[in-house]
XYZ file of C-alpha atoms in Angstrom:
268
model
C -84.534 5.392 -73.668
C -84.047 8.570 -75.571
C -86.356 11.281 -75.998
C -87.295 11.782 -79.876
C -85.673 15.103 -81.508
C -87.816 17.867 -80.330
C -89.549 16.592 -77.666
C -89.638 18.411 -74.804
C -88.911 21.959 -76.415
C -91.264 23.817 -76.439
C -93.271 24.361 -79.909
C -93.983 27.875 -81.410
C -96.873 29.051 -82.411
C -97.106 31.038 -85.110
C -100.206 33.091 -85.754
C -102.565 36.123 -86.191
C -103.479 37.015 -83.168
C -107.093 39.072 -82.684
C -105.170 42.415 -82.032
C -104.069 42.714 -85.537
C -107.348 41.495 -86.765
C -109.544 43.939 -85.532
C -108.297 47.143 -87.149
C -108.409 45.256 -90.889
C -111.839 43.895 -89.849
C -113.670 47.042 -89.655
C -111.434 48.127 -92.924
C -113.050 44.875 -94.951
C -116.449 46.137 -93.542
C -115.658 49.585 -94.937
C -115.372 47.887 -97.834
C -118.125 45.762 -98.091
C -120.199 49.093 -97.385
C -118.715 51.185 -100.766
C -119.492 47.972 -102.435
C -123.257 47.504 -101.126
C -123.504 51.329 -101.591
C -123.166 50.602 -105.632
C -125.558 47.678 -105.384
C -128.514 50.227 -103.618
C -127.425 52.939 -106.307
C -128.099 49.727 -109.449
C -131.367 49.687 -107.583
C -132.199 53.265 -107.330
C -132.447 53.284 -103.649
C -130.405 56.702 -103.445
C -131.030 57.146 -99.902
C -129.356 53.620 -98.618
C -126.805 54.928 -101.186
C -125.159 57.581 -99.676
C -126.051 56.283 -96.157
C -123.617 53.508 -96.802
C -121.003 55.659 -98.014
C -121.388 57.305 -95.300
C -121.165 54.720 -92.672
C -118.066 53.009 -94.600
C -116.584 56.643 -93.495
C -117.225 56.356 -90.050
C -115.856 52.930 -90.092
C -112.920 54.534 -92.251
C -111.927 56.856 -89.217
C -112.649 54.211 -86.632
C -109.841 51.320 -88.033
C -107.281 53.296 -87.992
C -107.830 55.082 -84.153
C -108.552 51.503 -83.507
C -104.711 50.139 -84.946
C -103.039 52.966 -82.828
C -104.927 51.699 -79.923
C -103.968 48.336 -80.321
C -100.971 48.839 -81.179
C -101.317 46.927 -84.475
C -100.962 49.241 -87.409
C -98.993 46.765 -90.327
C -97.949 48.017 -93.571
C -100.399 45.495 -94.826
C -103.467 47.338 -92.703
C -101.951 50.194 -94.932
C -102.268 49.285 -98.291
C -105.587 47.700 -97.207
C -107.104 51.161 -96.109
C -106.224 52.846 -99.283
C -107.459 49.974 -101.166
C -110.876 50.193 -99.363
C -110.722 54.380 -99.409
C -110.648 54.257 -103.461
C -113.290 52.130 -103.583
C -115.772 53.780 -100.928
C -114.958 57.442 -101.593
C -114.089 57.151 -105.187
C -115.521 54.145 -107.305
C -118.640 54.159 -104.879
C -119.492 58.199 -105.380
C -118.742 58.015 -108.990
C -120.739 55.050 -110.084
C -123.636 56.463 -107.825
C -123.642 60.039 -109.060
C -123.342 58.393 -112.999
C -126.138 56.293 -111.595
C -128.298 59.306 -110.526
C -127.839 61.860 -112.453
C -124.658 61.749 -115.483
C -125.903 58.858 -117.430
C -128.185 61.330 -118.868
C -125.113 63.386 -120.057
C -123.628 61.535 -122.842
C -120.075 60.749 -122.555
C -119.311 63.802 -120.959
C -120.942 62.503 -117.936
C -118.756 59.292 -117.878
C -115.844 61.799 -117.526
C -116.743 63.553 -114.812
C -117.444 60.501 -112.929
C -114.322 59.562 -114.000
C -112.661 62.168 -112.539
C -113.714 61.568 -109.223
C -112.682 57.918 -108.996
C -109.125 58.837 -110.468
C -108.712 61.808 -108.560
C -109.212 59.617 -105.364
C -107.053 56.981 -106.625
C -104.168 59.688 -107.058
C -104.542 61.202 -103.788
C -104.254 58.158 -102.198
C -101.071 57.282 -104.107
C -99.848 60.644 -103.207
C -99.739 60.410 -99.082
C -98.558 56.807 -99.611
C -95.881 58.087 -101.584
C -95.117 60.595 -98.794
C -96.170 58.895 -95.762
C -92.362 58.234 -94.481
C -91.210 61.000 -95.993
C -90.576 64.947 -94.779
C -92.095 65.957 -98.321
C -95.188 67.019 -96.307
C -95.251 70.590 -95.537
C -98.925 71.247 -94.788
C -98.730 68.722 -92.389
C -95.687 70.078 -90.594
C -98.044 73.480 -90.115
C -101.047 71.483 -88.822
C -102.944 71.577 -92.239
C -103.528 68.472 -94.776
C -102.845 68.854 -98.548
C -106.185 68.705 -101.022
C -109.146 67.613 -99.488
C -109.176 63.839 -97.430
C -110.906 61.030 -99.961
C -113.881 60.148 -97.158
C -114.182 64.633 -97.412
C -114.304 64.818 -100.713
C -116.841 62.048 -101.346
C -119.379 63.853 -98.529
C -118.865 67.269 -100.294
C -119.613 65.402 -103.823
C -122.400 64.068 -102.902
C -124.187 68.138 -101.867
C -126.491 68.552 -105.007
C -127.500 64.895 -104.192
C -128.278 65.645 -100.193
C -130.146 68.781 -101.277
C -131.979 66.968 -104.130
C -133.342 63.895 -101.592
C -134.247 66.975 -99.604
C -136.075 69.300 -101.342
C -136.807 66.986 -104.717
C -135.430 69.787 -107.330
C -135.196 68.654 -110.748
C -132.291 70.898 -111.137
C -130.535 70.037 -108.981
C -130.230 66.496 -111.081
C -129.158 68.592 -114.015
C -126.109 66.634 -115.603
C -124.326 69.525 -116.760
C -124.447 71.304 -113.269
C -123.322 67.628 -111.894
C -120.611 66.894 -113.984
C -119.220 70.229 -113.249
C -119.529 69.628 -109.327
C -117.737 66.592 -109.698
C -114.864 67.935 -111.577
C -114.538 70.810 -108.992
C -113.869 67.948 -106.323
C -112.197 66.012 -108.049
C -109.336 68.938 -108.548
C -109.648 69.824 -105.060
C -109.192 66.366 -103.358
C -105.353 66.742 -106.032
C -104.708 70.081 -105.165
C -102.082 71.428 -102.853
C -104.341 73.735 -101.293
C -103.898 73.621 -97.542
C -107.104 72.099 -95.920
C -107.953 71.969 -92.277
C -106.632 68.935 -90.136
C -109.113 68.376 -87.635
C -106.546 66.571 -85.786
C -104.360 69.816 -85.096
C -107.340 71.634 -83.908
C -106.881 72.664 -80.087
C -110.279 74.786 -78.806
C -110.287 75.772 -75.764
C -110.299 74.297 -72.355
C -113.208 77.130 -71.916
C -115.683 76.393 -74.460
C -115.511 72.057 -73.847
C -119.282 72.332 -72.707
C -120.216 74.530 -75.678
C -118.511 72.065 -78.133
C -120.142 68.861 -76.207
C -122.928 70.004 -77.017
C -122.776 71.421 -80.416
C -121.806 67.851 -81.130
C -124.877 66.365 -79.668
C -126.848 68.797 -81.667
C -125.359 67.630 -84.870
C -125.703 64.113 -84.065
C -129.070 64.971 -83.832
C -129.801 66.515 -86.862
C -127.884 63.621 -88.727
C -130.615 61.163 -87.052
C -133.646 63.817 -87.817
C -132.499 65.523 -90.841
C -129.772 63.678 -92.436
C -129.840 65.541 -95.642
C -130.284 69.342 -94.522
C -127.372 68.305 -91.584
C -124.936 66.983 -94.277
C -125.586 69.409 -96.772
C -124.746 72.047 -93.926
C -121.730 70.075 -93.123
C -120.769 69.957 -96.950
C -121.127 73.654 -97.052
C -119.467 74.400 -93.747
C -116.505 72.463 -94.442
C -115.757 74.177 -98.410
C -116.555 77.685 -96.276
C -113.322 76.375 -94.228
C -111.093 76.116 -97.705
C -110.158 80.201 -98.120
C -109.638 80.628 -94.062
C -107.264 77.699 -94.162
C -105.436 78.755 -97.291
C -104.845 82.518 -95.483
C -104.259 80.767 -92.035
C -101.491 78.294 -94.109
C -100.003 81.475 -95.901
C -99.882 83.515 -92.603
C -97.644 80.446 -90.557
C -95.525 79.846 -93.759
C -94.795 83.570 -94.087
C -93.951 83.898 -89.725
C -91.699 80.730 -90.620
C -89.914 82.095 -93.347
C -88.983 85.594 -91.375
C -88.214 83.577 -87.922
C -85.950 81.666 -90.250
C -84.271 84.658 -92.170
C -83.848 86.179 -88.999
C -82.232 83.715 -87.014
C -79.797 82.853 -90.411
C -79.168 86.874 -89.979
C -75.463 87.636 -89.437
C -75.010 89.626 -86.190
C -73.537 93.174 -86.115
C -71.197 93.865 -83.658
C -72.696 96.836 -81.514
């Protein structure tokens, strides 16, 4: 008696397997945090606001540490990330900043917040554009081009940390906010040279110095979350000149390593 066609070989399963799930998990979650973020801003609870933005950025630098671990990165994980990075760090801030402050400017205020959300949108185009591609020169000199999406929505949010803070009607002023916002939103397009944290490389001598300057600011962020990020906010656009001179420096030791090495040699 005959076996029936297929019996015995062994069937494939196809599947998803957990591994690839994880890593677009915590991206959905990041998601699902820039979305509740613009539910707490409908309800004026500007504190769970920006805290949510600012967790969906933590989560934003965990999935994709987490896909490299795994070994699962997918051009689908991809597209998903900047999907979730326009609408945490550019939708989110804009629609919470109009929320808080622009809606009293307006028009004009509508712009601005505008701005941010299409600036985002275009940066993130941008490095998918040149993701596979060598068109990426700051990168090639340790440096990132315009300021990162999750960055730029932390630094828009500064007169906003410093108004939960210290409770300064001016610091609500539309006019003063809108022009924040479009300040950011040029820098995240820019091709000013920003510092990579990635490429940084401190020395083996200070690791117990920088241990604990991290516990410090971890810290702060639990104690005093608004003076910490406003520091950080400030810190970080302090870092914006020294990069651009530090990106001009390499570029200009490049270019005379190359003209000298294209030199023709002269016979003694």
């Amino acid at each position: 008696m005959s076996k029936p066609q297929g019996m015995g070989r062994r069937r494939e399963v196809r599947g998803l397997t957990l591994r690839t799930l994880i890593p677009n998990a915590i991206t959905a979650a990041a998601m699902c945090l820039g979305l509740t973020a613009i539910r707490a801003a409908i309800m004026q609870d500007w504190d769970a606001a920006v805290l949510l933005v600012f967790a969906a950025g933590i989560l934003d630098g965990l999935d994709g540490r987490t896909a490299r671990f795994l070994n699962a990165q997918s051009k689908f994980g991809a597209e998903l990330d900047s999907l979730a990075d326009s609408l945490s760090f550019g939708v989110a801030p804009a629609l919470i900043i109009y929320l808080w402050s622009l809606q009293f400017l307006p028009r004009i205020g509508w712009f601005a917040a505008l701005a941010v959300a299409v600036a985002c949108a275009l940066r993130l185009a941008r490095f998918n554009a040149q993701i596979d591609t060598d068109e990426q020169p700051h990168k090639s000199a340790g440096f990132l081009t315009g300021v990162p999406a999750p960055v730029g929505a932390g630094v828009a949010f500064l007169p906003m940390y410093l108004w939960l803070e210290t409770d300064n009607p001016v610091l609500r002023e539309p006019v003063f906010v809108a022009i924040w916002l479009v300040v950011i939103a040029f820098l995240m397009i820019s091709n000013t040279a920003t510092l990579s944290w990635t490429s940084l490389r401190p020395r083996r001598s200070i690791r117990l110095e920088l241990l604990l300057l991290t516990g410090l600011v971890v810290a702060a962020l639990i104690l005093e979350p608004w003076i910490a990020l406003s520091v950080i906010s400030i810190g970080y656009l302090a870092t914006v000149p020294y990069s651009i001179l530090r990106y001009r420096r390499i570029r200009r030791q490049r270019a005379e390593a190359a003209a000298t090495k294209d030199a023709p040699e002269h016979p003694a």
